[in-house]
């Protein structure tokens, strides 16, 4: 019997001859031009090659390098780092007592959990070593160029790219460019001295907490510490036992709390060292260790009730912390000055082991005034009293304007430093109007006071990669948040802030150093609220432009990558999750 004749379909794409667009068609209707559009000869969602530049090789830069290697294709990634090594803030901050107040087992990458943390709250040296070990283990330093400063970035509308000026290790300035620019140098990175006269006159030793000179011996010295935030709270008890005299300039009170994640900390929320048995158990029982890390993380996610001005948690916790502070100060006069009258959390709550007790030591004098100027030999307070000192330590914080440390010129000549001014406004803490294809890690009103920043950076990376994937596969030239979306989010943010402690009347970097003013640093919701909102990109909030005049150019020649691959599954849609419902 002769074999049945059937029509067989070629497995691989073979369209045959493709006539020119203007060739005569047998169907007369098709003898027309469709606005000059021409089909691109590629498959659906073909990826174009991209260049991505990230500024900063701290936690954000390492996160991006690790994830990009595994989640993105057809890219070049370059990370520029101004320092001589990776590690960001934990490389730079090495003052006495410098410790992270977030539990170690939360302050780590989800993809590189470390069962060998020595303490519940880790020192800056140990955190930096963790970052270094991670970078080495996963080969992330190959993406990093050290001792390199980005001088400027200017948006080029025609090409849809950022044009960069780079100061390299050899001191020479060169040009670079990228399709996607990520400012990953963090919020508390650009440190600054206080704006007080006489800094150049003082002939003693002048130091900043973020630029500590460990070679300088403080033993027996007369030392002034200016500032009362997180750094000062660690520095003062760290140096008090060895200095001759310590003048603590504490202009504003701050809530000194038990440590974050106190449920799993030592007695009273204090730090503790893990035993050899603990470490052995964590290493030998990975599931048990994973649960321990998750439990700590979960505890840190339970604080949003506390952030409401009139909640029971706020009232009860405020009373508890006030009483604990009074007990530790053991000094009625100091208690009146040191226990705040504003909401708990208006300024960043500051765990401070031994800090309050140190203020009552014989060699410590607390000055509840601002330092107004320096002389050749001392520091003058608001009352005009000069205190002779050998050393002035400025624990006065950082530039919290949320602008990159380099000049950024966006669309229509917009300068980001000028646009942000002292009231920066952005979109979901990751982008801003007039600055397309620029991700800010982290920008205005991001979750900067929402426990461990590392899972937050991972989630921002996930969000950015969703955008990069679409950008790369749909012929997109630029994306920028819409003005209307930014305005609506602005209104929601500040209306909700009315009920939250961050808006309370206290001087705080959350409000860019103001007592009365907008909260510019904080996301208006819980940590879980942030994670859920940024799970998917709200594309309706973005203005998109395309590399060609037709937004559907990416559809290509009608084929898919699946059809081009010998291993492609021609019924992949049968395995979609929706088919299993």
PDB file of C-alpha atoms in Angstrom, residues 82-200:
ATOM      1  CA  UNK A  82      35.581  55.711  44.605  1.00  0.00           C
ATOM      2  CA  UNK A  83      37.336  53.819  47.431  1.00  0.00           C
ATOM      3  CA  UNK A  84      40.288  51.442  47.295  1.00  0.00           C
ATOM      4  CA  UNK A  85      38.106  48.443  48.146  1.00  0.00           C
ATOM      5  CA  UNK A  86      34.509  47.263  48.068  1.00  0.00           C
ATOM      6  CA  UNK A  87      32.219  47.556  51.097  1.00  0.00           C
ATOM      7  CA  UNK A  88      30.865  51.094  51.085  1.00  0.00           C
ATOM      8  CA  UNK A  89      29.845  52.438  54.470  1.00  0.00           C
ATOM      9  CA  UNK A  90      31.351  49.473  56.300  1.00  0.00           C
ATOM     10  CA  UNK A  91      34.734  50.132  54.749  1.00  0.00           C
ATOM     11  CA  UNK A  92      34.579  53.823  55.659  1.00  0.00           C
ATOM     12  CA  UNK A  93      33.035  53.788  59.138  1.00  0.00           C
ATOM     13  CA  UNK A  94      35.598  52.441  61.614  1.00  0.00           C
ATOM     14  CA  UNK A  95      35.130  54.656  64.653  1.00  0.00           C
ATOM     15  CA  UNK A  96      35.340  53.103  68.151  1.00  0.00           C
ATOM     16  CA  UNK A  97      32.246  51.042  68.899  1.00  0.00           C
ATOM     17  CA  UNK A  98      30.949  51.123  65.312  1.00  0.00           C
ATOM     18  CA  UNK A  99      28.303  48.398  65.241  1.00  0.00           C
ATOM     19  CA  UNK A 100      25.215  47.722  63.150  1.00  0.00           C
ATOM     20  CA  UNK A 101      22.055  48.008  65.256  1.00  0.00           C
ATOM     21  CA  UNK A 102      20.213  45.555  62.997  1.00  0.00           C
ATOM     22  CA  UNK A 103      20.693  41.873  63.936  1.00  0.00           C
ATOM     23  CA  UNK A 104      23.481  40.191  61.972  1.00  0.00           C
ATOM     24  CA  UNK A 105      21.253  37.406  60.722  1.00  0.00           C
ATOM     25  CA  UNK A 106      18.966  39.968  59.104  1.00  0.00           C
ATOM     26  CA  UNK A 107      21.751  42.245  57.861  1.00  0.00           C
ATOM     27  CA  UNK A 108      22.900  39.819  55.192  1.00  0.00           C
ATOM     28  CA  UNK A 109      22.037  38.847  51.629  1.00  0.00           C
ATOM     29  CA  UNK A 110      19.286  36.247  51.327  1.00  0.00           C
ATOM     30  CA  UNK A 111      21.481  34.443  48.794  1.00  0.00           C
ATOM     31  CA  UNK A 112      24.560  34.432  51.028  1.00  0.00           C
ATOM     32  CA  UNK A 113      23.403  33.712  54.558  1.00  0.00           C
ATOM     33  CA  UNK A 114      26.215  33.503  57.051  1.00  0.00           C
ATOM     34  CA  UNK A 115      25.823  31.025  59.934  1.00  0.00           C
ATOM     35  CA  UNK A 116      29.144  32.197  61.404  1.00  0.00           C
ATOM     36  CA  UNK A 117      28.336  35.697  62.656  1.00  0.00           C
ATOM     37  CA  UNK A 118      30.200  36.075  65.934  1.00  0.00           C
ATOM     38  CA  UNK A 119      27.658  38.406  67.573  1.00  0.00           C
ATOM     39  CA  UNK A 120      23.962  39.225  67.451  1.00  0.00           C
ATOM     40  CA  UNK A 121      24.850  42.794  66.398  1.00  0.00           C
ATOM     41  CA  UNK A 122      28.013  42.835  64.315  1.00  0.00           C
ATOM     42  CA  UNK A 123      30.889  45.299  64.215  1.00  0.00           C
ATOM     43  CA  UNK A 124      31.700  47.304  61.099  1.00  0.00           C
ATOM     44  CA  UNK A 125      34.872  45.222  60.604  1.00  0.00           C
ATOM     45  CA  UNK A 126      32.965  41.938  60.622  1.00  0.00           C
ATOM     46  CA  UNK A 127      30.277  43.241  58.247  1.00  0.00           C
ATOM     47  CA  UNK A 128      32.927  44.532  55.855  1.00  0.00           C
ATOM     48  CA  UNK A 129      34.683  41.152  55.976  1.00  0.00           C
ATOM     49  CA  UNK A 130      31.367  39.466  55.171  1.00  0.00           C
ATOM     50  CA  UNK A 131      30.939  41.684  52.095  1.00  0.00           C
ATOM     51  CA  UNK A 132      34.527  41.023  51.046  1.00  0.00           C
ATOM     52  CA  UNK A 133      34.107  37.263  51.467  1.00  0.00           C
ATOM     53  CA  UNK A 134      30.883  37.313  49.434  1.00  0.00           C
ATOM     54  CA  UNK A 135      32.501  39.366  46.665  1.00  0.00           C
ATOM     55  CA  UNK A 136      35.447  36.956  46.541  1.00  0.00           C
ATOM     56  CA  UNK A 137      33.383  33.774  46.703  1.00  0.00           C
ATOM     57  CA  UNK A 138      31.115  34.805  43.829  1.00  0.00           C
ATOM     58  CA  UNK A 139      33.724  36.609  41.737  1.00  0.00           C
ATOM     59  CA  UNK A 140      31.900  39.947  41.879  1.00  0.00           C
ATOM     60  CA  UNK A 141      34.988  42.159  41.944  1.00  0.00           C
ATOM     61  CA  UNK A 142      35.571  41.562  38.238  1.00  0.00           C
ATOM     62  CA  UNK A 143      32.788  44.074  37.600  1.00  0.00           C
ATOM     63  CA  UNK A 144      34.311  46.741  39.868  1.00  0.00           C
ATOM     64  CA  UNK A 145      36.837  49.415  38.992  1.00  0.00           C
ATOM     65  CA  UNK A 146      38.254  50.828  42.256  1.00  0.00           C
ATOM     66  CA  UNK A 147      39.677  54.279  42.982  1.00  0.00           C
ATOM     67  CA  UNK A 148      37.379  55.672  40.322  1.00  0.00           C
ATOM     68  CA  UNK A 149      35.025  58.619  40.652  1.00  0.00           C
ATOM     69  CA  UNK A 150      32.083  59.420  38.438  1.00  0.00           C
ATOM     70  CA  UNK A 151      32.380  63.155  37.832  1.00  0.00           C
ATOM     71  CA  UNK A 152      29.191  63.744  35.881  1.00  0.00           C
ATOM     72  CA  UNK A 153      26.337  62.122  34.000  1.00  0.00           C
ATOM     73  CA  UNK A 154      24.406  63.909  31.256  1.00  0.00           C
ATOM     74  CA  UNK A 155      21.324  62.561  29.496  1.00  0.00           C
ATOM     75  CA  UNK A 156      21.508  62.478  25.702  1.00  0.00           C
ATOM     76  CA  UNK A 157      18.000  62.537  24.274  1.00  0.00           C
ATOM     77  CA  UNK A 158      18.944  61.542  20.745  1.00  0.00           C
ATOM     78  CA  UNK A 159      20.721  58.317  21.694  1.00  0.00           C
ATOM     79  CA  UNK A 160      18.677  57.620  24.830  1.00  0.00           C
ATOM     80  CA  UNK A 161      21.881  57.126  26.816  1.00  0.00           C
ATOM     81  CA  UNK A 162      23.789  58.641  29.706  1.00  0.00           C
ATOM     82  CA  UNK A 163      27.111  60.264  28.815  1.00  0.00           C
ATOM     83  CA  UNK A 164      29.557  59.958  31.710  1.00  0.00           C
ATOM     84  CA  UNK A 165      32.811  61.610  32.718  1.00  0.00           C
ATOM     85  CA  UNK A 166      34.994  59.295  34.786  1.00  0.00           C
ATOM     86  CA  UNK A 167      38.097  60.113  36.855  1.00  0.00           C
ATOM     87  CA  UNK A 168      40.154  56.923  36.813  1.00  0.00           C
ATOM     88  CA  UNK A 169      42.782  55.501  39.172  1.00  0.00           C
ATOM     89  CA  UNK A 170      45.510  57.148  37.113  1.00  0.00           C
ATOM     90  CA  UNK A 171      44.007  60.601  37.680  1.00  0.00           C
ATOM     91  CA  UNK A 172      42.924  60.953  34.064  1.00  0.00           C
ATOM     92  CA  UNK A 173      39.395  61.858  33.054  1.00  0.00           C
ATOM     93  CA  UNK A 174      37.781  59.679  30.393  1.00  0.00           C
ATOM     94  CA  UNK A 175      34.372  59.392  28.744  1.00  0.00           C
ATOM     95  CA  UNK A 176      31.957  56.504  29.205  1.00  0.00           C
ATOM     96  CA  UNK A 177      28.286  55.899  28.473  1.00  0.00           C
ATOM     97  CA  UNK A 178      25.439  53.607  29.471  1.00  0.00           C
ATOM     98  CA  UNK A 179      21.838  52.754  28.634  1.00  0.00           C
ATOM     99  CA  UNK A 180      20.963  52.318  32.313  1.00  0.00           C
ATOM    100  CA  UNK A 181      22.552  54.269  35.169  1.00  0.00           C
ATOM    101  CA  UNK A 182      22.238  53.156  38.797  1.00  0.00           C
ATOM    102  CA  UNK A 183      23.244  55.414  41.664  1.00  0.00           C
ATOM    103  CA  UNK A 184      24.076  52.814  44.291  1.00  0.00           C
ATOM    104  CA  UNK A 185      26.255  54.769  46.699  1.00  0.00           C
ATOM    105  CA  UNK A 186      23.624  54.887  49.429  1.00  0.00           C
ATOM    106  CA  UNK A 187      22.013  57.628  51.493  1.00  0.00           C
ATOM    107  CA  UNK A 188      24.436  57.999  54.377  1.00  0.00           C
ATOM    108  CA  UNK A 189      27.566  58.026  52.278  1.00  0.00           C
ATOM    109  CA  UNK A 190      28.512  61.619  51.561  1.00  0.00           C
ATOM    110  CA  UNK A 191      29.664  62.757  55.007  1.00  0.00           C
ATOM    111  CA  UNK A 192      30.011  66.403  55.925  1.00  0.00           C
ATOM    112  CA  UNK A 193      31.464  68.569  58.678  1.00  0.00           C
ATOM    113  CA  UNK A 194      29.013  70.834  60.523  1.00  0.00           C
ATOM    114  CA  UNK A 195      28.586  74.317  59.140  1.00  0.00           C
ATOM    115  CA  UNK A 196      30.305  76.133  61.993  1.00  0.00           C
ATOM    116  CA  UNK A 197      33.065  78.757  61.760  1.00  0.00           C
ATOM    117  CA  UNK A 198      36.637  77.989  62.735  1.00  0.00           C
ATOM    118  CA  UNK A 199      37.092  74.488  61.382  1.00  0.00           C
ATOM    119  CA  UNK A 200      40.132  75.771  59.524  1.00  0.00           C
TER     120      UNK A 200
END
